Short mmCIF file of N, CA, C and O in Angstrom, two decimals:
data_model
loop_
_atom_site.label_atom_id
_atom_site.label_comp_id
_atom_site.label_asym_id
_atom_site.label_seq_id
_atom_site.Cartn_x
_atom_site.Cartn_y
_atom_site.Cartn_z
N PHE V 1 0.83 -1.32 -0.10
CA PHE V 1 0.12 0.09 -0.18
C PHE V 1 0.82 1.46 -0.02
O PHE V 1 0.21 2.37 0.42
N ASN V 2 1.92 1.24 -0.79
CA ASN V 2 3.17 2.21 -0.83
C ASN V 2 2.41 3.02 -1.60
O ASN V 2 3.03 4.55 -1.49
N HIS V 3 1.60 2.66 -2.70
CA HIS V 3 1.49 3.78 -3.51
C HIS V 3 -0.05 4.16 -3.31
O HIS V 3 -0.68 3.31 -2.93
N TYR V 4 -0.20 5.55 -3.56
CA TYR V 4 -1.72 6.12 -3.26
C TYR V 4 -2.50 5.27 -4.12
O TYR V 4 -3.82 5.34 -3.46
N ALA V 5 -2.93 4.70 -5.30
CA ALA V 5 -3.88 4.31 -6.25
C ALA V 5 -4.22 2.79 -5.33
O ALA V 5 -5.11 2.74 -5.06
N LEU V 6 -3.15 2.27 -4.39
CA LEU V 6 -3.73 0.85 -3.83
C LEU V 6 -3.98 1.50 -2.28
O LEU V 6 -5.19 0.69 -2.08
N GLY V 7 -3.41 2.27 -1.91
CA GLY V 7 -4.05 2.79 -0.37
C GLY V 7 -5.16 3.27 -0.49
O GLY V 7 -6.10 3.07 0.57
N ALA V 8 -5.71 4.19 -1.43
CA ALA V 8 -7.09 4.89 -1.54
C ALA V 8 -7.97 3.79 -1.41
O ALA V 8 -9.37 3.98 -0.70
N VAL V 9 -7.66 2.66 -2.46
CA VAL V 9 -9.04 1.58 -2.64
C VAL V 9 -9.02 1.12 -1.40
O VAL V 9 -10.11 1.01 -0.60
N ALA V 10 -7.98 0.55 -0.20
CA ALA V 10 -7.84 0.00 0.94
C ALA V 10 -8.82 0.89 1.76
O ALA V 10 -9.06 0.34 2.78
N ASP V 11 -8.20 2.32 1.90
CA ASP V 11 -8.74 3.00 2.75
C ASP V 11 -10.54 3.16 2.43
O ASP V 11 -11.29 3.27 3.55
N TRP V 12 -10.80 3.14 1.32
CA TRP V 12 -12.19 2.99 0.79
C TRP V 12 -12.87 2.06 1.42
O TRP V 12 -14.01 2.09 2.25
N LEU V 13 -12.42 0.69 1.16
CA LEU V 13 -12.83 -0.46 2.01
C LEU V 13 -13.02 -0.66 3.44
O LEU V 13 -13.92 -0.82 3.90
N HIS V 14 -12.26 0.15 4.20
CA HIS V 14 -12.20 -0.05 5.31
C HIS V 14 -13.02 0.87 6.14
O HIS V 14 -13.83 0.95 6.70
N ARG V 15 -13.13 2.33 5.52
CA ARG V 15 -13.94 3.44 6.10
C ARG V 15 -15.45 3.27 5.56
O ARG V 15 -16.30 3.57 6.55
N VAL V 16 -15.48 2.87 4.42
CA VAL V 16 -16.82 3.18 3.36
C VAL V 16 -17.88 1.54 3.84
O VAL V 16 -18.71 1.53 4.14
N VAL V 17 -17.01 0.63 3.15
CA VAL V 17 -17.64 -0.85 3.00
C VAL V 17 -17.69 -1.39 4.23
O VAL V 17 -18.79 -1.64 4.70
N ALA V 18 -16.95 -1.59 4.92
CA ALA V 18 -16.83 -2.27 6.27
C ALA V 18 -17.16 -1.05 7.26
O ALA V 18 -17.97 -1.72 8.31
N GLY V 19 -16.88 -0.03 7.19
CA GLY V 19 -17.43 1.04 8.02
C GLY V 19 -16.35 1.59 9.37
O GLY V 19 -16.96 2.10 10.11
N LEU V 20 -14.99 1.26 9.63
CA LEU V 20 -14.48 1.50 10.56
C LEU V 20 -13.31 2.43 10.28
O LEU V 20 -12.48 2.62 9.29
N ALA V 21 -13.31 3.96 10.95
CA ALA V 21 -12.64 4.83 10.65
C ALA V 21 -12.69 5.68 12.12
O ALA V 21 -13.22 5.69 12.80
N PRO V 22 -11.32 6.32 11.86
CA PRO V 22 -11.36 7.39 13.27
C PRO V 22 -11.98 8.34 13.52
O PRO V 22 -12.41 9.11 11.89
N ALA V 23 -12.93 9.05 14.49
CA ALA V 23 -13.21 9.82 14.43
C ALA V 23 -12.79 11.15 14.75
O ALA V 23 -13.12 12.36 14.64
N GLU V 24 -11.46 11.20 15.41
CA GLU V 24 -10.50 11.94 15.70
C GLU V 24 -9.13 11.44 15.61
O GLU V 24 -9.18 10.26 15.80
N PRO V 25 -8.25 12.03 15.44
CA PRO V 25 -6.88 11.92 15.29
C PRO V 25 -6.83 10.62 16.43
O PRO V 25 -6.94 11.15 17.71
N GLY V 26 -5.67 9.81 16.33
CA GLY V 26 -5.42 9.02 17.21
C GLY V 26 -6.23 7.87 17.90
O GLY V 26 -5.75 7.34 18.24
N TYR V 27 -7.50 7.63 17.10
CA TYR V 27 -8.32 6.47 17.06
C TYR V 27 -8.80 6.55 18.37
O TYR V 27 -9.04 5.56 19.16
N ARG V 28 -8.69 7.78 19.41
CA ARG V 28 -9.30 7.81 20.76
C ARG V 28 -10.74 7.71 20.55
O ARG V 28 -11.61 7.24 21.41
N ARG V 29 -11.44 7.86 19.44
CA ARG V 29 -12.76 7.46 19.08
C ARG V 29 -12.95 7.38 17.84
O ARG V 29 -12.47 7.87 17.03
N LEU V 30 -14.07 6.30 17.47
CA LEU V 30 -14.29 5.93 16.26
C LEU V 30 -15.41 5.75 15.91
O LEU V 30 -16.17 6.51 16.48
N LEU V 31 -15.39 6.00 14.40
CA LEU V 31 -16.49 5.99 13.59
C LEU V 31 -17.10 4.89 12.91
O LEU V 31 -16.33 4.51 12.30
N VAL V 32 -18.33 4.25 13.51
CA VAL V 32 -18.32 3.14 12.47
C VAL V 32 -20.05 3.47 11.92
O VAL V 32 -20.70 3.63 12.35
N ARG V 33 -19.48 3.49 10.74
CA ARG V 33 -20.58 3.73 9.49
C ARG V 33 -20.53 2.72 8.31
O ARG V 33 -20.18 3.16 7.27
N PRO V 34 -21.20 1.39 8.48
CA PRO V 34 -20.95 0.49 7.09
C PRO V 34 -22.17 1.05 6.06
O PRO V 34 -23.07 1.55 6.69
N ARG V 35 -21.56 0.76 4.90
CA ARG V 35 -22.82 1.19 4.36
C ARG V 35 -22.83 -0.12 3.06
O ARG V 35 -22.02 0.02 2.23
N PRO V 36 -23.24 -1.18 3.37
CA PRO V 36 -23.62 -2.16 2.24
C PRO V 36 -24.34 -1.64 1.05
O PRO V 36 -25.04 -1.10 1.05
N GLY V 37 -23.83 -2.63 -0.07
CA GLY V 37 -24.53 -2.03 -1.08
C GLY V 37 -23.76 -2.95 -2.22
O GLY V 37 -22.76 -3.47 -1.95
N GLY V 38 -24.19 -2.77 -3.41
CA GLY V 38 -23.58 -3.14 -4.68
C GLY V 38 -23.81 -4.98 -4.72
O GLY V 38 -22.61 -5.34 -5.34
N GLY V 39 -24.84 -5.57 -3.71
CA GLY V 39 -24.81 -6.81 -3.56
C GLY V 39 -23.99 -7.46 -2.50
O GLY V 39 -23.59 -8.75 -2.89
N LEU V 40 -23.11 -6.90 -1.87
CA LEU V 40 -22.50 -7.38 -0.92
C LEU V 40 -23.02 -7.95 0.24
O LEU V 40 -23.86 -7.39 0.32
N THR V 41 -22.60 -9.08 0.69
CA THR V 41 -23.39 -9.75 1.83
C THR V 41 -22.71 -9.87 3.37
O THR V 41 -23.55 -9.83 3.91
N HIS V 42 -21.56 -9.38 3.19
CA HIS V 42 -20.56 -9.17 4.58
C HIS V 42 -19.37 -8.50 4.23
O HIS V 42 -18.78 -8.41 2.75
N ALA V 43 -18.74 -7.98 5.16
CA ALA V 43 -17.58 -7.44 5.11
C ALA V 43 -16.96 -7.26 6.48
O ALA V 43 -17.58 -7.36 7.67
N SER V 44 -15.81 -7.15 6.68
CA SER V 44 -15.04 -6.95 7.83
C SER V 44 -13.66 -5.82 7.74
O SER V 44 -13.19 -6.36 6.78
N ALA V 45 -13.26 -5.53 9.08
CA ALA V 45 -12.19 -4.78 9.22
C ALA V 45 -11.72 -4.62 10.32
O ALA V 45 -12.63 -4.55 11.43
N ALA V 46 -10.29 -4.21 10.61
CA ALA V 46 -9.85 -4.37 11.95
C ALA V 46 -8.65 -3.51 11.90
O ALA V 46 -7.68 -3.13 10.72
N LYS V 47 -8.33 -2.79 12.92
CA LYS V 47 -7.20 -1.81 12.94
C LYS V 47 -6.68 -1.84 14.34
O LYS V 47 -7.27 -1.81 15.55
N GLU V 48 -5.43 -2.16 13.93
CA GLU V 48 -4.60 -2.06 15.70
C GLU V 48 -4.59 -0.59 16.03
O GLU V 48 -3.83 0.17 15.05
N THR V 49 -4.98 0.21 17.06
CA THR V 49 -4.86 1.60 17.62
C THR V 49 -3.80 1.55 18.60
O THR V 49 -3.44 0.67 19.20
N PRO V 50 -3.23 2.69 19.03
CA PRO V 50 -2.69 2.94 19.83
C PRO V 50 -3.23 2.03 21.31
O PRO V 50 -2.53 2.01 22.33
N TYR V 51 -4.78 2.14 21.43
CA TYR V 51 -5.45 1.34 22.37
C TYR V 51 -5.76 -0.04 22.38
O TYR V 51 -6.05 -0.55 23.46
N GLY V 52 -5.43 -0.73 21.37
CA GLY V 52 -5.51 -2.10 20.87
C GLY V 52 -6.36 -2.36 19.84
O GLY V 52 -6.47 -1.05 18.84
N ARG V 53 -6.99 -3.68 19.41
CA ARG V 53 -7.44 -3.56 18.36
C ARG V 53 -9.02 -3.31 18.01
O ARG V 53 -9.90 -3.87 18.92
N ALA V 54 -9.40 -2.64 17.27
CA ALA V 54 -11.00 -1.94 16.86
C ALA V 54 -11.23 -3.26 15.83
O ALA V 54 -10.54 -3.22 14.77
N GLU V 55 -12.21 -3.86 15.35
CA GLU V 55 -12.92 -4.50 14.72
C GLU V 55 -14.04 -4.48 14.30
O GLU V 55 -15.28 -3.97 15.43
N VAL V 56 -14.76 -4.63 13.11
CA VAL V 56 -16.08 -4.49 12.79
C VAL V 56 -16.58 -5.59 12.21
O VAL V 56 -15.66 -5.82 11.00
N ARG V 57 -17.48 -6.25 11.82
CA ARG V 57 -17.83 -7.25 10.88
C ARG V 57 -19.55 -7.18 10.80
O ARG V 57 -19.97 -6.78 11.78
N TRP V 58 -20.14 -7.09 9.39
CA TRP V 58 -21.30 -6.98 9.47
C TRP V 58 -21.65 -7.93 8.00
O TRP V 58 -21.06 -8.44 7.26
N LEU V 59 -23.08 -8.47 8.40
CA LEU V 59 -23.24 -9.82 7.49
C LEU V 59 -25.16 -9.17 6.90
O LEU V 59 -25.68 -8.70 8.15
N ARG V 60 -25.23 -9.31 5.76
CA ARG V 60 -26.57 -8.87 5.65
C ARG V 60 -26.97 -10.05 4.87
O ARG V 60 -26.38 -10.67 3.77
N ASP V 61 -28.10 -10.50 4.97
CA ASP V 61 -29.11 -11.66 4.30
C ASP V 61 -30.43 -10.97 4.20
O ASP V 61 -30.51 -9.96 4.15
N ALA V 62 -31.61 -11.99 3.53
CA ALA V 62 -32.62 -11.24 3.05
C ALA V 62 -33.54 -10.18 4.10
O ALA V 62 -34.21 -9.71 4.04
N ASP V 63 -33.35 -10.88 5.33
CA ASP V 63 -34.23 -10.55 6.71
C ASP V 63 -33.10 -9.72 7.61
O ASP V 63 -33.96 -8.49 8.38
N THR V 64 -32.25 -9.47 7.75
CA THR V 64 -31.36 -9.04 8.94
C THR V 64 -29.88 -8.35 8.49
O THR V 64 -29.40 -9.25 7.48
N PHE V 65 -29.42 -7.49 8.71
CA PHE V 65 -28.19 -6.56 9.01
C PHE V 65 -27.79 -6.76 10.03
O PHE V 65 -28.45 -6.28 11.17
N SER V 66 -26.67 -7.72 10.30
CA SER V 66 -26.19 -7.67 11.41
C SER V 66 -24.34 -7.13 12.01
O SER V 66 -24.03 -7.33 10.76
N VAL V 67 -24.14 -6.45 12.93
CA VAL V 67 -23.21 -5.86 13.04
C VAL V 67 -22.54 -5.94 14.08
O VAL V 67 -23.11 -6.14 15.38
N ASP V 68 -21.26 -6.65 14.39
CA ASP V 68 -20.38 -6.91 15.42
C ASP V 68 -19.51 -5.88 15.46
O ASP V 68 -18.44 -5.88 14.57
N LEU V 69 -18.91 -5.53 16.72
CA LEU V 69 -18.02 -4.26 16.87
C LEU V 69 -17.10 -4.78 18.06
O LEU V 69 -17.67 -4.75 18.96
N ALA V 70 -16.15 -4.50 18.01
CA ALA V 70 -14.88 -4.61 19.41
C ALA V 70 -14.16 -3.15 19.49
O ALA V 70 -13.66 -2.90 18.37
N VAL V 71 -14.64 -2.55 20.67
CA VAL V 71 -13.99 -1.40 20.68
C VAL V 71 -12.77 -1.37 22.04
O VAL V 71 -13.29 -2.03 22.65
N PRO V 72 -11.63 -0.94 22.03
CA PRO V 72 -10.62 -0.80 22.52
C PRO V 72 -10.99 -0.24 23.94
O PRO V 72 -11.89 0.65 23.82
N VAL V 73 -10.20 -0.61 24.86
CA VAL V 73 -10.30 0.26 26.34
C VAL V 73 -10.09 1.37 26.21
O VAL V 73 -8.88 1.60 25.52
N GLY V 74 -11.17 2.26 26.72
CA GLY V 74 -10.39 3.81 26.28
C GLY V 74 -10.81 4.25 25.67
O GLY V 74 -10.19 5.75 25.12
N VAL V 75 -11.76 3.83 24.50
CA VAL V 75 -12.05 4.26 22.86
C VAL V 75 -13.41 4.51 23.17
O VAL V 75 -14.18 3.52 23.63
N THR V 76 -14.06 5.17 22.33
CA THR V 76 -15.44 5.32 22.25
C THR V 76 -15.96 5.25 20.78
O THR V 76 -15.02 5.64 20.12
N ALA V 77 -17.09 5.07 20.15
CA ALA V 77 -17.07 4.67 18.77
C ALA V 77 -18.57 5.46 18.75
O ALA V 77 -19.93 5.10 19.53
N ILE V 78 -18.85 6.28 17.68
CA ILE V 78 -19.87 6.74 17.39
C ILE V 78 -20.33 5.55 16.43
O ILE V 78 -19.75 5.39 15.09
N VAL V 79 -21.61 5.00 16.59
CA VAL V 79 -22.24 3.78 15.76
C VAL V 79 -23.38 4.53 14.87
O VAL V 79 -24.33 4.94 15.49
N ASP V 80 -23.05 4.32 13.54
CA ASP V 80 -24.43 5.05 12.49
C ASP V 80 -24.77 4.01 11.81
O ASP V 80 -24.03 3.86 10.73
N LEU V 81 -25.59 3.22 12.01
CA LEU V 81 -26.15 2.17 11.21
C LEU V 81 -27.40 2.72 10.53
O LEU V 81 -28.07 3.33 10.50
N PRO V 82 -27.82 1.93 9.35
CA PRO V 82 -28.55 2.32 8.41
C PRO V 82 -30.31 2.04 9.07
O PRO V 82 -30.32 1.12 9.96
N GLY V 83 -30.81 2.98 8.67
CA GLY V 83 -32.06 2.87 9.32
C GLY V 83 -32.48 3.27 11.09
O GLY V 83 -33.33 3.02 11.49
N ARG V 84 -31.23 3.66 11.58
CA ARG V 84 -31.17 4.18 13.00
C ARG V 84 -30.77 5.75 13.61
O ARG V 84 -29.79 5.76 12.62
N ALA V 85 -30.92 5.88 14.44
CA ALA V 85 -29.94 7.18 14.60
C ALA V 85 -28.67 6.86 15.26
O ALA V 85 -28.57 5.44 16.09
N PRO V 86 -27.53 7.66 15.12
CA PRO V 86 -26.45 6.92 15.67
C PRO V 86 -26.26 7.27 16.77
O PRO V 86 -26.80 7.67 17.90
N GLU V 87 -25.48 6.35 17.49
CA GLU V 87 -25.15 6.26 19.24
C GLU V 87 -23.83 6.14 19.42
O GLU V 87 -23.06 5.89 18.66
N THR V 88 -23.37 6.42 20.54
CA THR V 88 -22.26 6.25 21.17
C THR V 88 -21.87 4.96 22.30
O THR V 88 -22.86 4.90 22.97
N VAL V 89 -20.94 4.20 22.05
CA VAL V 89 -20.88 3.04 23.03
C VAL V 89 -19.34 3.01 23.24
O VAL V 89 -18.30 3.67 22.64
N GLY V 90 -19.22 2.49 24.47
CA GLY V 90 -17.82 2.36 24.89
C GLY V 90 -16.88 1.17 24.82
O GLY V 90 -17.42 0.42 24.11
N SER V 91 -16.02 0.87 25.17
CA SER V 91 -15.16 -0.26 24.86
C SER V 91 -16.01 -1.54 25.31
O SER V 91 -16.83 -1.64 26.09
N GLY V 92 -15.70 -2.57 24.70
CA GLY V 92 -16.17 -3.70 25.05
C GLY V 92 -16.54 -4.19 23.58
O GLY V 92 -16.45 -3.57 22.38
N ARG V 93 -17.58 -5.29 23.48
CA ARG V 93 -18.03 -6.03 21.88
C ARG V 93 -19.54 -5.75 22.10
O ARG V 93 -20.31 -5.97 23.35
N HIS V 94 -20.11 -5.39 20.91
CA HIS V 94 -21.24 -4.91 20.65
C HIS V 94 -21.88 -5.40 19.73
O HIS V 94 -21.08 -5.80 18.35
N ARG V 95 -23.22 -5.80 19.84
CA ARG V 95 -23.93 -6.43 18.72
C ARG V 95 -25.36 -5.61 18.24
O ARG V 95 -26.16 -5.39 19.32
N TRP V 96 -25.77 -5.68 16.96
CA TRP V 96 -27.03 -5.14 16.55
C TRP V 96 -27.62 -5.91 15.50
O TRP V 96 -26.58 -7.01 14.85
N HIS V 97 -28.81 -6.37 15.74
CA HIS V 97 -29.48 -6.96 14.38
C HIS V 97 -30.51 -6.15 14.26
O HIS V 97 -31.54 -5.89 14.89
N ILE V 98 -30.75 -5.58 12.83
CA ILE V 98 -31.47 -4.58 12.20
C ILE V 98 -32.37 -5.38 11.00
O ILE V 98 -31.60 -5.94 10.22
N SER V 99 -33.72 -5.30 11.11
CA SER V 99 -34.35 -5.97 10.09
C SER V 99 -34.16 -5.21 9.11
O SER V 99 -34.22 -3.66 8.92
N THR V 100 -34.03 -5.50 7.81
CA THR V 100 -33.41 -4.95 6.73
C THR V 100 -34.95 -4.20 6.11
O THR V 100 -34.98 -3.05 5.39
N LEU V 101 -36.17 -4.71 6.59
CA LEU V 101 -37.41 -3.83 6.22
C LEU V 101 -37.38 -2.72 6.57
O LEU V 101 -38.13 -1.63 6.46
N ASP V 102 -36.40 -2.36 7.81
CA ASP V 102 -36.16 -1.05 8.17
C ASP V 102 -35.57 -0.17 7.49
O ASP V 102 -35.34 1.10 7.73
N TYR V 103 -34.83 -0.57 6.40
CA TYR V 103 -33.95 -0.05 5.78
C TYR V 103 -33.63 0.04 4.27
O TYR V 103 -32.74 0.65 3.66
N THR V 104 -34.60 -1.05 3.72
CA THR V 104 -34.40 -0.97 2.50
C THR V 104 -34.10 0.29 1.57
O THR V 104 -33.26 0.03 0.56
N ASP V 105 -34.88 1.33 1.81
CA ASP V 105 -34.77 2.14 0.86
C ASP V 105 -33.33 3.06 1.15
O ASP V 105 -32.98 3.74 0.18
N VAL V 106 -32.56 2.89 2.31
CA VAL V 106 -31.40 3.43 2.77
C VAL V 106 -30.38 2.75 1.89
O VAL V 106 -29.27 3.09 0.73
N LEU V 107 -30.55 1.43 1.51
CA LEU V 107 -29.62 0.68 0.75
C LEU V 107 -29.52 0.29 -1.21
O LEU V 107 -28.64 0.15 -1.36
N GLY V 108 -30.87 0.90 -1.29
CA GLY V 108 -31.18 0.89 -2.80
C GLY V 108 -30.70 -0.72 -3.36
O GLY V 108 -30.19 -0.60 -3.68
N ASP V 109 -31.68 -1.76 -2.97
CA ASP V 109 -31.89 -2.74 -3.49
C ASP V 109 -32.25 -2.77 -4.75
O ASP V 109 -32.26 -3.36 -5.80
#
């Protein structure tokens, strides 16, 4: 990923498709905002931050959009999922299951 052309694609996959990005410099706060689309049914990303490993995984099937998130100790995450108001969570493991009926217009099947 030394060349911008390769790094830009990887950055887009992490930040947009998987939805894991820093919300402020140094990863003290994360922004978790996955945006599935284009026929993708799952994605995941992980980042070694100065506070530990941050991870997000999502899976989409016909009825449910499921998200698993791991937030390192000392870090908070703003979680912005399709069809829901953003929320802030602290360190630990978190899971959401959202009915796809609540947001199909957001994802544009």
